[in-house]
CSV table of N, CA and C in Angstrom, one decimal:
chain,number,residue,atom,x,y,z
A,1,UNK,N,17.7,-19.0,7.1
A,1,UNK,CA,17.1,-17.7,6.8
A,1,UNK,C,17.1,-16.9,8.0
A,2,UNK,N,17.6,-15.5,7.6
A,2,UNK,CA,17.7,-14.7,9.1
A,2,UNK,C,16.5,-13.5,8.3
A,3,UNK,N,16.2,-12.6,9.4
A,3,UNK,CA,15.4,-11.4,9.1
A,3,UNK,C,15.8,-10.4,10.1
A,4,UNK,N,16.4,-9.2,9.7
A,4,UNK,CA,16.8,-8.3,10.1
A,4,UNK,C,16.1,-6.9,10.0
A,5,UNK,N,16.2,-6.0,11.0
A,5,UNK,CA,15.4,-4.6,11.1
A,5,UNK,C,16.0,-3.7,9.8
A,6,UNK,N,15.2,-2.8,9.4
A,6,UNK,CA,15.8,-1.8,8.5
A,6,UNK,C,17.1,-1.6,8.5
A,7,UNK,N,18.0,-1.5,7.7
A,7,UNK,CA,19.1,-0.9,8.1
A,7,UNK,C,20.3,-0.9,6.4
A,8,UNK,N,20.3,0.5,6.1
A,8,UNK,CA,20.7,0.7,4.3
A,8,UNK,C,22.2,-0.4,4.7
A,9,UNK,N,22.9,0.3,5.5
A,9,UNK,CA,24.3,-0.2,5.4
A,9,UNK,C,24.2,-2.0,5.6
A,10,UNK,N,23.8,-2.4,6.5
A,10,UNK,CA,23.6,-3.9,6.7
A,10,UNK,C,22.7,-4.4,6.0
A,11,UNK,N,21.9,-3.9,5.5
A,11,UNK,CA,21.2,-4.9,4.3
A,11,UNK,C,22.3,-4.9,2.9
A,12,UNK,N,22.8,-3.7,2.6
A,12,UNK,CA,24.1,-3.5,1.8
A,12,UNK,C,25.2,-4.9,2.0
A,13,UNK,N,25.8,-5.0,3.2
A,13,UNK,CA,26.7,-6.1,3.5
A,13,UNK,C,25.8,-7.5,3.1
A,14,UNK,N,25.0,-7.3,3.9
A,14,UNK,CA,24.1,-8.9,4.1
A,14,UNK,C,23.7,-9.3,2.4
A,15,UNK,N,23.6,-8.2,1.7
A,15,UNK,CA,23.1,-8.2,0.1
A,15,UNK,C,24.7,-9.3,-0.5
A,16,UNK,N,25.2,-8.1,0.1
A,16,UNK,CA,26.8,-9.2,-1.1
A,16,UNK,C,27.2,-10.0,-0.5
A,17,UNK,N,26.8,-10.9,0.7
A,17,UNK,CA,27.2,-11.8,1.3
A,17,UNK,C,26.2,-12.8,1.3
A,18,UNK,N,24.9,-13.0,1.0
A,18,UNK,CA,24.0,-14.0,1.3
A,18,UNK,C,23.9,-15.0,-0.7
A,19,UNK,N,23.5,-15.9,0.0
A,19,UNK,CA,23.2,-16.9,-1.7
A,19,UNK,C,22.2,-16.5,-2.4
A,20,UNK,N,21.1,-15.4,-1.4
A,20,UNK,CA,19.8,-15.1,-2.4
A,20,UNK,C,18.9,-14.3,-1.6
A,21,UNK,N,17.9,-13.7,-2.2
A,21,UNK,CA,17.3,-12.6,-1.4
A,21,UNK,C,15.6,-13.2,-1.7
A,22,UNK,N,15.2,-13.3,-0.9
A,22,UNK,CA,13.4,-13.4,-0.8
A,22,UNK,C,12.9,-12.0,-0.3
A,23,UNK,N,12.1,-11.5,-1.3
A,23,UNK,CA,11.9,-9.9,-1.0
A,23,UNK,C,10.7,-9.6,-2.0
A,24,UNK,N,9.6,-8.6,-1.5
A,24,UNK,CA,8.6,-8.4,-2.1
A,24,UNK,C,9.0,-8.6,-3.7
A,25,UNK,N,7.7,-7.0,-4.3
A,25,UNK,CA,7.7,-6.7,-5.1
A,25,UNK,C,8.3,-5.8,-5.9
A,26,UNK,N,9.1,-4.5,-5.0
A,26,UNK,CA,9.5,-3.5,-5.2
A,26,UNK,C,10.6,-3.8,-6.3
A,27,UNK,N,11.2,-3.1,-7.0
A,27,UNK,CA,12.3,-3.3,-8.2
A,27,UNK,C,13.5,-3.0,-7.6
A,28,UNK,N,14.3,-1.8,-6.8
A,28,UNK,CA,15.2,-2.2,-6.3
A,28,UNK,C,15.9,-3.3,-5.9
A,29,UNK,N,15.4,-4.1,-4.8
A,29,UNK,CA,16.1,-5.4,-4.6
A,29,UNK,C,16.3,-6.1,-5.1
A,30,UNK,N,15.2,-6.6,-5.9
A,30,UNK,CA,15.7,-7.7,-7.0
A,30,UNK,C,16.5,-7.3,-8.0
A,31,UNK,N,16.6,-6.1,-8.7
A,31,UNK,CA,17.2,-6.2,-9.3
A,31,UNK,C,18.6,-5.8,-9.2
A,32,UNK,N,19.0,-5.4,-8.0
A,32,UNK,CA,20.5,-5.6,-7.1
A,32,UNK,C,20.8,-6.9,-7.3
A,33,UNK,N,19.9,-7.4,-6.8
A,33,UNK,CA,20.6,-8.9,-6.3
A,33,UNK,C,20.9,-9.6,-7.5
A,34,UNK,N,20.0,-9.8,-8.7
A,34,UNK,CA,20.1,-9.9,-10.0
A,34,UNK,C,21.4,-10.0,-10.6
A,35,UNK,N,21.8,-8.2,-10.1
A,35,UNK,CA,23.1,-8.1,-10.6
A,35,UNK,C,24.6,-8.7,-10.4
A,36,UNK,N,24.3,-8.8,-9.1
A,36,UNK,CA,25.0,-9.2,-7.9
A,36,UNK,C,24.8,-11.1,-8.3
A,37,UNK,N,24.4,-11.3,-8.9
A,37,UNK,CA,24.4,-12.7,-9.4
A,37,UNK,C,23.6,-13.8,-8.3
A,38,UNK,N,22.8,-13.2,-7.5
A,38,UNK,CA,22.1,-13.8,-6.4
A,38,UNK,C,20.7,-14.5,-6.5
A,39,UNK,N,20.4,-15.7,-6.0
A,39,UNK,CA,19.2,-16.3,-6.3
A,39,UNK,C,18.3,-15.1,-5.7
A,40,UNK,N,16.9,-15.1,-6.4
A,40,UNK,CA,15.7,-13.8,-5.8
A,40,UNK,C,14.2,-15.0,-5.6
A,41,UNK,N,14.0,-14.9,-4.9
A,41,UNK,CA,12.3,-14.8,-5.3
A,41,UNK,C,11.4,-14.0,-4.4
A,42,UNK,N,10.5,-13.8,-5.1
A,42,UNK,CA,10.2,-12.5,-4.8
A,42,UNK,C,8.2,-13.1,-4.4
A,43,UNK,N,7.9,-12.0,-3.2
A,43,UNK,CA,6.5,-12.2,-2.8
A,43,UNK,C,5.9,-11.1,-3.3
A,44,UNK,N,4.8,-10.6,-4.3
A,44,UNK,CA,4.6,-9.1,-4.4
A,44,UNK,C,2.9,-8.8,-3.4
A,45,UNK,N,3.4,-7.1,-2.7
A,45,UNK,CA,2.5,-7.1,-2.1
A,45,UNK,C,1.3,-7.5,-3.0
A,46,UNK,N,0.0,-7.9,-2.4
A,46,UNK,CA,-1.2,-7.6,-2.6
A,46,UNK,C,-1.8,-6.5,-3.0
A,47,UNK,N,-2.4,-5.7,-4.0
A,47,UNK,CA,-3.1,-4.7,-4.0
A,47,UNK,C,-2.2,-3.6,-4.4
A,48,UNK,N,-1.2,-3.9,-4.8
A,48,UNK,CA,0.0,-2.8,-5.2
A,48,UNK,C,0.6,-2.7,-6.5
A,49,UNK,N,0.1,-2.3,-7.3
A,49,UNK,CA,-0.1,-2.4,-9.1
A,49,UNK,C,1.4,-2.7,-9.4
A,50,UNK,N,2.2,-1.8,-8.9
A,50,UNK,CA,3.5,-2.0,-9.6
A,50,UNK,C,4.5,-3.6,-8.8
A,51,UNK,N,4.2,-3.5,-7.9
A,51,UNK,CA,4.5,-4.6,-7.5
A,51,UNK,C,4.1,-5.7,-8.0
A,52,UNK,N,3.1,-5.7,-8.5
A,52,UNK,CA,2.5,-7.1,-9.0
A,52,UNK,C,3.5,-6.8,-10.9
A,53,UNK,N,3.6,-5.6,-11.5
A,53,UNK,CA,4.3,-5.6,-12.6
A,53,UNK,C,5.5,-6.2,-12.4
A,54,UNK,N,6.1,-5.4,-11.6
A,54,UNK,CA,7.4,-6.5,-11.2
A,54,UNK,C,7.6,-7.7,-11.5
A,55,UNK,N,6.9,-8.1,-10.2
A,55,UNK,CA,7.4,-9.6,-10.4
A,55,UNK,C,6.7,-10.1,-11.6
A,56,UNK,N,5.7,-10.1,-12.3
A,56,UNK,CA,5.5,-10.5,-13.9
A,56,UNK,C,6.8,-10.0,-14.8
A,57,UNK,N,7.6,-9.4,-14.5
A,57,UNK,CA,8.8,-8.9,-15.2
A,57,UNK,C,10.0,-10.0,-15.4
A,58,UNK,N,9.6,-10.2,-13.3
A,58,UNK,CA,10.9,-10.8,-12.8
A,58,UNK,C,10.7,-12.4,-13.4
A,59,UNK,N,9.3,-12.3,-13.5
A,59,UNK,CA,8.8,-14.1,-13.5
A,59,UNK,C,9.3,-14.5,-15.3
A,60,UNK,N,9.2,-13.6,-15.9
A,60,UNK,CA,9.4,-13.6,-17.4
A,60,UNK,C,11.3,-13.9,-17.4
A,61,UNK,N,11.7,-13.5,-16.6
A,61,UNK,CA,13.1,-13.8,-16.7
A,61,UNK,C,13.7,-15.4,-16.0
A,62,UNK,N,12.8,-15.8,-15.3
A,62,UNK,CA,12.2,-17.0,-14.9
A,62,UNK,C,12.8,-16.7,-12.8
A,63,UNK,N,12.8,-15.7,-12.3
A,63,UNK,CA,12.6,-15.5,-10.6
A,63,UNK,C,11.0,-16.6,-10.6
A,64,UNK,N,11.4,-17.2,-9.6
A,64,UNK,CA,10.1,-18.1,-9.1
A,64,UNK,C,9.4,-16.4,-8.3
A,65,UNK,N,7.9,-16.5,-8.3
A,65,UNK,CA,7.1,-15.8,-7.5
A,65,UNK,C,6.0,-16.1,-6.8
A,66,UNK,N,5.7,-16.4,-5.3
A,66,UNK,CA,5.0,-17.0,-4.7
A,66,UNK,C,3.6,-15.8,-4.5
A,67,UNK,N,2.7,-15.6,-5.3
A,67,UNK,CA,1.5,-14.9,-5.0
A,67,UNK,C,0.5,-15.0,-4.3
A,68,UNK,N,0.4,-16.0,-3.4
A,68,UNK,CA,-0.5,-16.8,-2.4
A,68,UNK,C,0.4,-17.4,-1.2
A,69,UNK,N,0.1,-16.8,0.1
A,69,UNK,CA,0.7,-17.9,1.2
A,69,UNK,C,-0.6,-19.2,1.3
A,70,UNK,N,0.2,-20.1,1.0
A,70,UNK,CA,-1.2,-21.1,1.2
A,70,UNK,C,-0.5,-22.3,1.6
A,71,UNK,N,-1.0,-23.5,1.5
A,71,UNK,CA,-0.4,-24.6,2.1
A,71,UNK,C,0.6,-25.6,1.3
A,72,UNK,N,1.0,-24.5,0.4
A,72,UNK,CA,2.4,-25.2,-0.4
A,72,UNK,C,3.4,-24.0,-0.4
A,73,UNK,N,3.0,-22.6,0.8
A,73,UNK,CA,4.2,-21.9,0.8
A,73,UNK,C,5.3,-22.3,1.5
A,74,UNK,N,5.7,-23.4,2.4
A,74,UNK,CA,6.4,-23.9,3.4
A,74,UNK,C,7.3,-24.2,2.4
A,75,UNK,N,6.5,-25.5,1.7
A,75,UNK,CA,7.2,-25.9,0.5
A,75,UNK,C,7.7,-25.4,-0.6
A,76,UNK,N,7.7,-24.0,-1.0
A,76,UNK,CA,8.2,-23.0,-1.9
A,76,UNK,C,9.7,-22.5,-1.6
A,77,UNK,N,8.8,-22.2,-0.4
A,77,UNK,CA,10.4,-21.0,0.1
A,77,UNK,C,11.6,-22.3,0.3
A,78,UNK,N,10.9,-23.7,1.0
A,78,UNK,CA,12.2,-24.7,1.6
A,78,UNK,C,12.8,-25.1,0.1
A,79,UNK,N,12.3,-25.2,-1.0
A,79,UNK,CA,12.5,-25.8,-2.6
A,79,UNK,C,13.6,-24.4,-3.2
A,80,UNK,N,13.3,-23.4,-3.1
A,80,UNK,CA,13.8,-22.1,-3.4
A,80,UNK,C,15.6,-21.8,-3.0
A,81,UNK,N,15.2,-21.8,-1.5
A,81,UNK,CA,16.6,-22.2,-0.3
A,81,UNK,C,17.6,-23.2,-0.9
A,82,UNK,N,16.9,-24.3,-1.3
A,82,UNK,CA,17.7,-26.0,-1.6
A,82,UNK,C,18.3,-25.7,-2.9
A,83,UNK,N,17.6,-24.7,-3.5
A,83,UNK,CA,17.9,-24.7,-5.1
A,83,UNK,C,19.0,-23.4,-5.8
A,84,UNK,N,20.1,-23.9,-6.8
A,84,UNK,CA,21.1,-23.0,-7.0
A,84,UNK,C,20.4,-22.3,-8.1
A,85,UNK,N,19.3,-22.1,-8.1
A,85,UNK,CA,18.2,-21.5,-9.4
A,85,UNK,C,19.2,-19.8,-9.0
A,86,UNK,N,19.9,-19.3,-10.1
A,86,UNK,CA,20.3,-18.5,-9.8
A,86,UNK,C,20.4,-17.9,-11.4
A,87,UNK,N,19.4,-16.8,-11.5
A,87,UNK,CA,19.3,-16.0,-13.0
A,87,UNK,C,20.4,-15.1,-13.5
A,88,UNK,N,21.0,-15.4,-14.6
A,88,UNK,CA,21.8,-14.7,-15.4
A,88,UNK,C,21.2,-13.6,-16.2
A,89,UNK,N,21.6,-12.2,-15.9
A,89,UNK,CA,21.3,-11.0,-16.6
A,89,UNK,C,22.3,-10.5,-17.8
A,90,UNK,N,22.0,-10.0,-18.4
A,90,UNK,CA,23.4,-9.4,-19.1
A,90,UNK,C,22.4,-8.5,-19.6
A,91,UNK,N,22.2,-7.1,-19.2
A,91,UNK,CA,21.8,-6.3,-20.2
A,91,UNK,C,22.8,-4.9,-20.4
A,92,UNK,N,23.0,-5.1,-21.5
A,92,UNK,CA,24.0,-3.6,-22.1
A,92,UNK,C,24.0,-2.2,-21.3
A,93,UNK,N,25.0,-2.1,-20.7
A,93,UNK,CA,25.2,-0.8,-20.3
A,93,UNK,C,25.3,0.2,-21.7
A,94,UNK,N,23.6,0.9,-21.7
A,94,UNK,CA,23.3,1.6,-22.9
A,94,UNK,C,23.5,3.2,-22.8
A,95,UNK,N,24.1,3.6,-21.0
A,95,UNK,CA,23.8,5.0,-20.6
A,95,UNK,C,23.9,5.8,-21.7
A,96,UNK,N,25.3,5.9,-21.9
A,96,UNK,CA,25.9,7.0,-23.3
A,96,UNK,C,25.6,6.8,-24.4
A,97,UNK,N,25.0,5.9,-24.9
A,97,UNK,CA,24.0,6.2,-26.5
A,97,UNK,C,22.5,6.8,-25.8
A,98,UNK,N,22.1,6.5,-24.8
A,98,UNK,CA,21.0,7.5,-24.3
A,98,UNK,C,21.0,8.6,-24.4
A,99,UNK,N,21.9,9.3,-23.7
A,99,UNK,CA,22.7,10.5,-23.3
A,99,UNK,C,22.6,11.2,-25.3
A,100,UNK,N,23.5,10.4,-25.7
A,100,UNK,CA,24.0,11.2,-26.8
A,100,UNK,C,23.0,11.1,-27.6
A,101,UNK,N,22.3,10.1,-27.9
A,101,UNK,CA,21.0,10.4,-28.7
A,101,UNK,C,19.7,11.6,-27.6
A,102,UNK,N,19.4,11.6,-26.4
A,102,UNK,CA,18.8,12.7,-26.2
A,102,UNK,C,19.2,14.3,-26.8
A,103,UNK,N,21.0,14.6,-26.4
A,103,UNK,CA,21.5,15.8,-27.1
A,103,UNK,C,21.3,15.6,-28.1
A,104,UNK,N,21.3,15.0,-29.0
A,104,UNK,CA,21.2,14.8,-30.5
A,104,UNK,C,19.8,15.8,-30.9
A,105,UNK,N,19.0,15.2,-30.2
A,105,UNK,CA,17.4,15.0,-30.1
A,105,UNK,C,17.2,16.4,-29.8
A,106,UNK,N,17.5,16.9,-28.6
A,106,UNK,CA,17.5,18.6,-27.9
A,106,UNK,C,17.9,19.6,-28.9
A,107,UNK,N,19.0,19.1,-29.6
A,107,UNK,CA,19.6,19.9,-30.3
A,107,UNK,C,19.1,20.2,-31.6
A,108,UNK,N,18.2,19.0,-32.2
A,108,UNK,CA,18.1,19.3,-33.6
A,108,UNK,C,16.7,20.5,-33.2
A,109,UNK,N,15.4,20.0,-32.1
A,109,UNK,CA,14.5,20.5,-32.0
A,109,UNK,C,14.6,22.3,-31.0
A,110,UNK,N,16.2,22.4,-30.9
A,110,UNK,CA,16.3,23.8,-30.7
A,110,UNK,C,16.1,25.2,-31.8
């Protein structure tokens, strides 16, 4: 496990090159990496509503989520690392029936 300073472009590389991302709660990352066919598990901040929605999202899809550093977190993350637990997504690229059913929608209520 490495940890690296801010950085869009090198987290971008490091994203398509690593076996899996351990990363809060935010939605972005995980669900990059998701895509990207990458193991996730995810820590959500403390006290951060959507964050905690998240990962009940992510946990429903079965992402392990560690909500407590406590004295089996050593053992989470080392179980996590060892394991090719790696979630399959497939959700329909639905853009253009969006799209066309909004105009649809705009147009009748013009």
């Amino acid at each position: 496990m490495q940890v690296f300073p801010v950085n869009n472009e090198a987290f971008n590389n490091s994203l398509a090159a690593c076996e899996g991302l351990l990363t809060g709660g935010g939605f972005e990352g995980p669900a990059e990496a998701l895509f990207l066919q990458k193991k996730v598990m995810m820590i959500p901040m403390k006290g951060q509503y959507e964050q905690q929605c998240n990962a009940l999202a992510a946990s429903k899809l079965g992402v392990p989520v560690i909500y407590d550093i406590d004295d089996q977190f050593v053992y989470h993350i080392n179980n996590w690392i060892s394991s090719e637990n790696k979630i399959t997504v497939n959700f329909p690229d639905e853009t253009a029936q969006i799209i066309a059913d909004m105009i649809k929608r705009y147009a009748k209520n013009k």
